[in-house]
Amino acid sequence: GSCVSNLHSAGADLDLTLVLPAGCEPPMEKQRTMITQLASVLEESGEFASVVARPKARVPIVALEDASTGLKSDICMNNSLALINSRLLRTYVRLDERVRPLVFVVKKWAKARSINSPYRGTPSSYAYVLLVIHYLQTVTPPVLPVLQQIAGGAWAESAETMLAQTHDGRAFDCTYCADSEGLRDAG
């Protein structure tokens, strides 16, 4: 997520999604089983200090920590919505040089106050990024456009690649203009 969007910082974890071939999206119960099996295989490898399967989470994941580096990672399956959202954030970051530092200030502020953990009932770092982007879209004059309202875009090869389905079966049209260079040049 944050590596793709260029909003990562030292000590950040790595969020990964295993993308299965199109048409090979197992039902949720099967995904829960596969996550448990993946955790078992990773734990048996001896390469990780900690491996925890969370098959009953809203988005089933394997949480792990690399034994040699201490890098923490979460692995989920077929989370196409997260992939598209990360690319969308990257486009916003590329549009204006002020976006990235403002996001870092807000994320640091939230972390210092321990209000950036959805597990404890507070917004996630991702939510704070969205709040910053919304502010920059609604301030007068706007700093950022609303990319989802601008037709076209250079990222998608076809309309299907901008459609995402969540684990609970809801479908979303995630189309947005990804031409950050063209938008910057247009002023």
PDB file of C-alpha atoms in Angstrom:
ATOM      1  CA  GLY A   1       0.000   0.000   0.000  1.00  0.00           C
ATOM      2  CA  SER A   2       2.184   2.837   1.228  1.00  0.00           C
ATOM      3  CA  CYS A   3       5.167   1.739  -0.896  1.00  0.00           C
ATOM      4  CA  VAL A   4       3.039   1.964  -4.051  1.00  0.00           C
ATOM      5  CA  SER A   5       1.563   5.337  -3.074  1.00  0.00           C
ATOM      6  CA  ASN A   6       4.961   6.710  -1.947  1.00  0.00           C
ATOM      7  CA  LEU A   7       3.530   7.396   1.509  1.00  0.00           C
ATOM      8  CA  HIS A   8       5.692   4.860   3.364  1.00  0.00           C
ATOM      9  CA  SER A   9       7.958   5.763   6.224  1.00  0.00           C
ATOM     10  CA  ALA A  10      10.644   4.017   8.253  1.00  0.00           C
ATOM     11  CA  GLY A  11       9.202   1.243  10.373  1.00  0.00           C
ATOM     12  CA  ALA A  12       6.110   0.795   8.213  1.00  0.00           C
ATOM     13  CA  ASP A  13       4.793  -2.697   7.654  1.00  0.00           C
ATOM     14  CA  LEU A  14       4.406  -4.346   4.269  1.00  0.00           C
ATOM     15  CA  ASP A  15       0.891  -5.121   3.059  1.00  0.00           C
ATOM     16  CA  LEU A  16       0.765  -7.801   0.381  1.00  0.00           C
ATOM     17  CA  THR A  17      -2.064  -9.399  -1.543  1.00  0.00           C
ATOM     18  CA  LEU A  18      -1.889 -12.711  -3.356  1.00  0.00           C
ATOM     19  CA  VAL A  19      -3.661 -12.179  -6.656  1.00  0.00           C
ATOM     20  CA  LEU A  20      -5.149 -15.338  -8.110  1.00  0.00           C
ATOM     21  CA  PRO A  21      -5.826 -15.657 -11.849  1.00  0.00           C
ATOM     22  CA  ALA A  22      -9.045 -14.088 -13.158  1.00  0.00           C
ATOM     23  CA  GLY A  23     -12.025 -16.353 -12.617  1.00  0.00           C
ATOM     24  CA  CYS A  24     -10.210 -18.183  -9.823  1.00  0.00           C
ATOM     25  CA  GLU A  25     -11.652 -16.383  -6.845  1.00  0.00           C
ATOM     26  CA  PRO A  26     -12.542 -18.990  -4.260  1.00  0.00           C
ATOM     27  CA  PRO A  27     -15.470 -18.416  -1.898  1.00  0.00           C
ATOM     28  CA  MET A  28     -14.709 -16.777   1.445  1.00  0.00           C
ATOM     29  CA  GLU A  29     -14.698 -20.061   3.399  1.00  0.00           C
ATOM     30  CA  LYS A  30     -12.077 -21.477   1.026  1.00  0.00           C
ATOM     31  CA  GLN A  31     -10.004 -18.277   1.328  1.00  0.00           C
ATOM     32  CA  ARG A  32     -10.126 -18.585   5.119  1.00  0.00           C
ATOM     33  CA  THR A  33      -8.841 -22.159   4.830  1.00  0.00           C
ATOM     34  CA  MET A  34      -6.107 -21.104   2.388  1.00  0.00           C
ATOM     35  CA  ILE A  35      -4.963 -18.297   4.726  1.00  0.00           C
ATOM     36  CA  THR A  36      -4.693 -20.808   7.577  1.00  0.00           C
ATOM     37  CA  GLN A  37      -2.731 -23.196   5.348  1.00  0.00           C
ATOM     38  CA  LEU A  38      -0.420 -20.399   4.184  1.00  0.00           C
ATOM     39  CA  ALA A  39       0.287 -19.413   7.780  1.00  0.00           C
ATOM     40  CA  SER A  40       1.146 -23.016   8.618  1.00  0.00           C
ATOM     41  CA  VAL A  41       3.591 -23.309   5.710  1.00  0.00           C
ATOM     42  CA  LEU A  42       5.239 -19.976   6.542  1.00  0.00           C
ATOM     43  CA  GLU A  43       5.584 -20.893  10.201  1.00  0.00           C
ATOM     44  CA  GLU A  44       7.121 -24.275   9.345  1.00  0.00           C
ATOM     45  CA  SER A  45       9.735 -22.536   7.159  1.00  0.00           C
ATOM     46  CA  GLY A  46      11.459 -21.184  10.279  1.00  0.00           C
ATOM     47  CA  GLU A  47      12.116 -17.854   8.527  1.00  0.00           C
ATOM     48  CA  PHE A  48       9.676 -15.847  10.627  1.00  0.00           C
ATOM     49  CA  ALA A  49       9.731 -14.731  14.259  1.00  0.00           C
ATOM     50  CA  SER A  50       5.953 -14.639  14.375  1.00  0.00           C
ATOM     51  CA  VAL A  51       3.203 -15.964  12.102  1.00  0.00           C
ATOM     52  CA  VAL A  52      -0.452 -15.463  12.988  1.00  0.00           C
ATOM     53  CA  ALA A  53      -3.388 -16.472  10.822  1.00  0.00           C
ATOM     54  CA  ARG A  54      -6.466 -14.283  11.122  1.00  0.00           C
ATOM     55  CA  PRO A  55      -8.912 -16.224   8.952  1.00  0.00           C
ATOM     56  CA  LYS A  56     -12.021 -14.755  10.591  1.00  0.00           C
ATOM     57  CA  ALA A  57     -11.043 -11.102  10.076  1.00  0.00           C
ATOM     58  CA  ARG A  58     -13.220  -9.049   7.703  1.00  0.00           C
ATOM     59  CA  VAL A  59     -10.345  -9.438   5.230  1.00  0.00           C
ATOM     60  CA  PRO A  60      -8.592 -12.699   6.191  1.00  0.00           C
ATOM     61  CA  ILE A  61      -4.837 -12.209   6.585  1.00  0.00           C
ATOM     62  CA  VAL A  62      -1.620 -13.813   7.700  1.00  0.00           C
ATOM     63  CA  ALA A  63       0.360 -11.421   9.913  1.00  0.00           C
ATOM     64  CA  LEU A  64       4.050 -12.198  10.149  1.00  0.00           C
ATOM     65  CA  GLU A  65       7.411 -10.807  11.150  1.00  0.00           C
ATOM     66  CA  ASP A  66      10.628 -11.627   9.327  1.00  0.00           C
ATOM     67  CA  ALA A  67      13.093 -13.169  11.782  1.00  0.00           C
ATOM     68  CA  SER A  68      16.221 -11.572  10.301  1.00  0.00           C
ATOM     69  CA  THR A  69      14.965  -8.035   9.569  1.00  0.00           C
ATOM     70  CA  GLY A  70      12.011  -7.600  11.936  1.00  0.00           C
ATOM     71  CA  LEU A  71       9.885  -6.418   8.978  1.00  0.00           C
ATOM     72  CA  LYS A  72       6.213  -6.929   9.740  1.00  0.00           C
ATOM     73  CA  SER A  73       3.898  -7.938   6.910  1.00  0.00           C
ATOM     74  CA  ASP A  74       0.252  -8.740   6.320  1.00  0.00           C
ATOM     75  CA  ILE A  75      -0.743 -11.063   3.483  1.00  0.00           C
ATOM     76  CA  CYS A  76      -4.300 -11.258   2.171  1.00  0.00           C
ATOM     77  CA  MET A  77      -5.890 -12.688  -0.982  1.00  0.00           C
ATOM     78  CA  ASN A  78      -7.382 -11.038  -4.064  1.00  0.00           C
ATOM     79  CA  ASN A  79      -7.711  -7.586  -2.512  1.00  0.00           C
ATOM     80  CA  SER A  80      -8.005  -5.769  -5.851  1.00  0.00           C
ATOM     81  CA  LEU A  81      -9.704  -2.787  -4.209  1.00  0.00           C
ATOM     82  CA  ALA A  82      -6.599  -2.146  -2.088  1.00  0.00           C
ATOM     83  CA  LEU A  83      -4.369  -2.357  -5.162  1.00  0.00           C
ATOM     84  CA  ILE A  84      -6.447   0.206  -7.045  1.00  0.00           C
ATOM     85  CA  ASN A  85      -6.696   2.492  -3.993  1.00  0.00           C
ATOM     86  CA  SER A  86      -2.903   2.462  -3.588  1.00  0.00           C
ATOM     87  CA  ARG A  87      -2.472   3.529  -7.215  1.00  0.00           C
ATOM     88  CA  LEU A  88      -5.102   6.242  -6.778  1.00  0.00           C
ATOM     89  CA  LEU A  89      -3.217   7.652  -3.779  1.00  0.00           C
ATOM     90  CA  ARG A  90       0.026   7.551  -5.778  1.00  0.00           C
ATOM     91  CA  THR A  91      -1.627   9.677  -8.467  1.00  0.00           C
ATOM     92  CA  TYR A  92      -2.729  12.263  -5.880  1.00  0.00           C
ATOM     93  CA  VAL A  93       0.782  12.367  -4.399  1.00  0.00           C
ATOM     94  CA  ARG A  94       2.240  12.985  -7.874  1.00  0.00           C
ATOM     95  CA  LEU A  95      -0.155  15.858  -8.577  1.00  0.00           C
ATOM     96  CA  ASP A  96       1.207  18.293  -6.001  1.00  0.00           C
ATOM     97  CA  GLU A  97       4.475  18.287  -4.081  1.00  0.00           C
ATOM     98  CA  ARG A  98       2.703  19.462  -0.909  1.00  0.00           C
ATOM     99  CA  VAL A  99       0.550  16.334  -0.552  1.00  0.00           C
ATOM    100  CA  ARG A 100       3.227  13.942   0.710  1.00  0.00           C
ATOM    101  CA  PRO A 101       4.682  16.179   3.465  1.00  0.00           C
ATOM    102  CA  LEU A 102       1.208  17.161   4.693  1.00  0.00           C
ATOM    103  CA  VAL A 103       0.195  13.490   4.877  1.00  0.00           C
ATOM    104  CA  PHE A 104       3.353  12.696   6.874  1.00  0.00           C
ATOM    105  CA  VAL A 105       2.671  15.493   9.347  1.00  0.00           C
ATOM    106  CA  VAL A 106      -0.907  14.320   9.916  1.00  0.00           C
ATOM    107  CA  LYS A 107       0.132  10.658  10.227  1.00  0.00           C
ATOM    108  CA  LYS A 108       2.898  11.555  12.690  1.00  0.00           C
ATOM    109  CA  TRP A 109       0.461  13.718  14.691  1.00  0.00           C
ATOM    110  CA  ALA A 110      -2.065  10.845  14.865  1.00  0.00           C
ATOM    111  CA  LYS A 111       0.596   8.289  15.816  1.00  0.00           C
ATOM    112  CA  ALA A 112       1.993  10.532  18.587  1.00  0.00           C
ATOM    113  CA  ARG A 113      -1.507  10.701  20.079  1.00  0.00           C
ATOM    114  CA  SER A 114      -2.159   6.952  19.604  1.00  0.00           C
ATOM    115  CA  ILE A 115      -5.214   7.649  17.458  1.00  0.00           C
ATOM    116  CA  ASN A 116      -4.235   5.667  14.368  1.00  0.00           C
ATOM    117  CA  SER A 117      -5.305   2.122  15.187  1.00  0.00           C
ATOM    118  CA  PRO A 118      -8.622   0.773  13.921  1.00  0.00           C
ATOM    119  CA  TYR A 119      -8.146  -2.243  16.206  1.00  0.00           C
ATOM    120  CA  ARG A 120      -8.601   0.183  19.115  1.00  0.00           C
ATOM    121  CA  GLY A 121     -11.504   2.049  17.549  1.00  0.00           C
ATOM    122  CA  THR A 122      -9.630   4.959  15.946  1.00  0.00           C
ATOM    123  CA  PRO A 123      -9.120   5.787  12.262  1.00  0.00           C
ATOM    124  CA  SER A 124      -6.346   4.020  10.366  1.00  0.00           C
ATOM    125  CA  SER A 125      -3.388   5.781   8.772  1.00  0.00           C
ATOM    126  CA  TYR A 126      -5.145   5.215   5.453  1.00  0.00           C
ATOM    127  CA  ALA A 127      -8.204   7.085   6.762  1.00  0.00           C
ATOM    128  CA  TYR A 128      -6.014  10.058   7.697  1.00  0.00           C
ATOM    129  CA  VAL A 129      -4.560  10.064   4.174  1.00  0.00           C
ATOM    130  CA  LEU A 130      -8.097  10.211   2.767  1.00  0.00           C
ATOM    131  CA  LEU A 131      -8.952  13.080   5.107  1.00  0.00           C
ATOM    132  CA  VAL A 132      -5.922  15.055   3.912  1.00  0.00           C
ATOM    133  CA  ILE A 133      -6.833  14.452   0.274  1.00  0.00           C
ATOM    134  CA  HIS A 134     -10.448  15.458   0.898  1.00  0.00           C
ATOM    135  CA  TYR A 135      -9.287  18.644   2.613  1.00  0.00           C
ATOM    136  CA  LEU A 136      -7.008  19.478  -0.322  1.00  0.00           C
ATOM    137  CA  GLN A 137      -9.927  18.898  -2.713  1.00  0.00           C
ATOM    138  CA  THR A 138     -12.360  21.121  -0.802  1.00  0.00           C
ATOM    139  CA  VAL A 139     -10.156  24.002   0.367  1.00  0.00           C
ATOM    140  CA  THR A 140     -10.610  27.275  -1.556  1.00  0.00           C
ATOM    141  CA  PRO A 141      -9.021  27.286  -4.049  1.00  0.00           C
ATOM    142  CA  PRO A 142      -8.740  23.501  -4.394  1.00  0.00           C
ATOM    143  CA  VAL A 143      -5.225  22.087  -4.360  1.00  0.00           C
ATOM    144  CA  LEU A 144      -6.266  18.703  -5.798  1.00  0.00           C
ATOM    145  CA  PRO A 145      -8.963  17.701  -8.286  1.00  0.00           C
ATOM    146  CA  VAL A 146     -11.365  14.825  -7.634  1.00  0.00           C
ATOM    147  CA  LEU A 147      -9.791  12.241  -9.922  1.00  0.00           C
ATOM    148  CA  GLN A 148     -12.836   9.982  -9.842  1.00  0.00           C
ATOM    149  CA  GLN A 149     -14.878  12.768 -11.488  1.00  0.00           C
ATOM    150  CA  ILE A 150     -12.426  13.230 -14.359  1.00  0.00           C
ATOM    151  CA  ALA A 151     -13.048  10.896 -17.292  1.00  0.00           C
ATOM    152  CA  GLY A 152     -10.241   8.898 -18.796  1.00  0.00           C
ATOM    153  CA  GLY A 153      -6.932   7.923 -17.365  1.00  0.00           C
ATOM    154  CA  ALA A 154      -3.690   6.339 -18.405  1.00  0.00           C
ATOM    155  CA  TRP A 155      -3.558   3.480 -15.897  1.00  0.00           C
ATOM    156  CA  ALA A 156      -6.307   1.105 -16.967  1.00  0.00           C
ATOM    157  CA  GLU A 157      -5.965  -0.929 -20.140  1.00  0.00           C
ATOM    158  CA  SER A 158      -9.667  -1.719 -20.052  1.00  0.00           C
ATOM    159  CA  ALA A 159     -12.695  -0.832 -17.982  1.00  0.00           C
ATOM    160  CA  GLU A 160     -12.631  -4.259 -16.299  1.00  0.00           C
ATOM    161  CA  THR A 161      -9.287  -3.503 -14.619  1.00  0.00           C
ATOM    162  CA  MET A 162     -10.898  -0.621 -12.734  1.00  0.00           C
ATOM    163  CA  LEU A 163     -13.676  -2.764 -11.292  1.00  0.00           C
ATOM    164  CA  ALA A 164     -13.085  -4.274  -7.884  1.00  0.00           C
ATOM    165  CA  GLN A 165     -15.055  -6.702  -5.800  1.00  0.00           C
ATOM    166  CA  THR A 166     -14.743  -6.865  -2.031  1.00  0.00           C
ATOM    167  CA  HIS A 167     -14.557 -10.062  -0.010  1.00  0.00           C
ATOM    168  CA  ASP A 168     -18.242  -9.754   0.824  1.00  0.00           C
ATOM    169  CA  GLY A 169     -19.190  -9.639  -2.856  1.00  0.00           C
ATOM    170  CA  ARG A 170     -19.850  -5.923  -3.309  1.00  0.00           C
ATOM    171  CA  ALA A 171     -18.626  -4.536  -6.643  1.00  0.00           C
ATOM    172  CA  PHE A 172     -17.168  -1.060  -7.157  1.00  0.00           C
ATOM    173  CA  ASP A 173     -16.348   0.997 -10.224  1.00  0.00           C
ATOM    174  CA  CYS A 174     -12.968   2.467  -9.298  1.00  0.00           C
ATOM    175  CA  THR A 175     -12.402   4.422 -12.497  1.00  0.00           C
ATOM    176  CA  TYR A 176     -10.299   7.558 -12.098  1.00  0.00           C
ATOM    177  CA  CYS A 177      -7.982   9.708 -14.151  1.00  0.00           C
ATOM    178  CA  ALA A 178      -4.456   8.439 -13.554  1.00  0.00           C
ATOM    179  CA  ASP A 179      -2.699  10.878 -15.886  1.00  0.00           C
ATOM    180  CA  SER A 180      -0.896  12.899 -13.194  1.00  0.00           C
ATOM    181  CA  GLU A 181       1.553  14.411 -15.695  1.00  0.00           C
ATOM    182  CA  GLY A 182      -1.228  15.551 -18.032  1.00  0.00           C
ATOM    183  CA  LEU A 183      -3.215  17.050 -15.148  1.00  0.00           C
ATOM    184  CA  ARG A 184      -0.153  18.865 -13.771  1.00  0.00           C
ATOM    185  CA  ASP A 185       0.645  20.261 -17.207  1.00  0.00           C
ATOM    186  CA  ALA A 186      -2.977  21.405 -17.642  1.00  0.00           C
ATOM    187  CA  GLY A 187      -2.530  23.442 -14.505  1.00  0.00           C
TER     188      GLY A 187
END
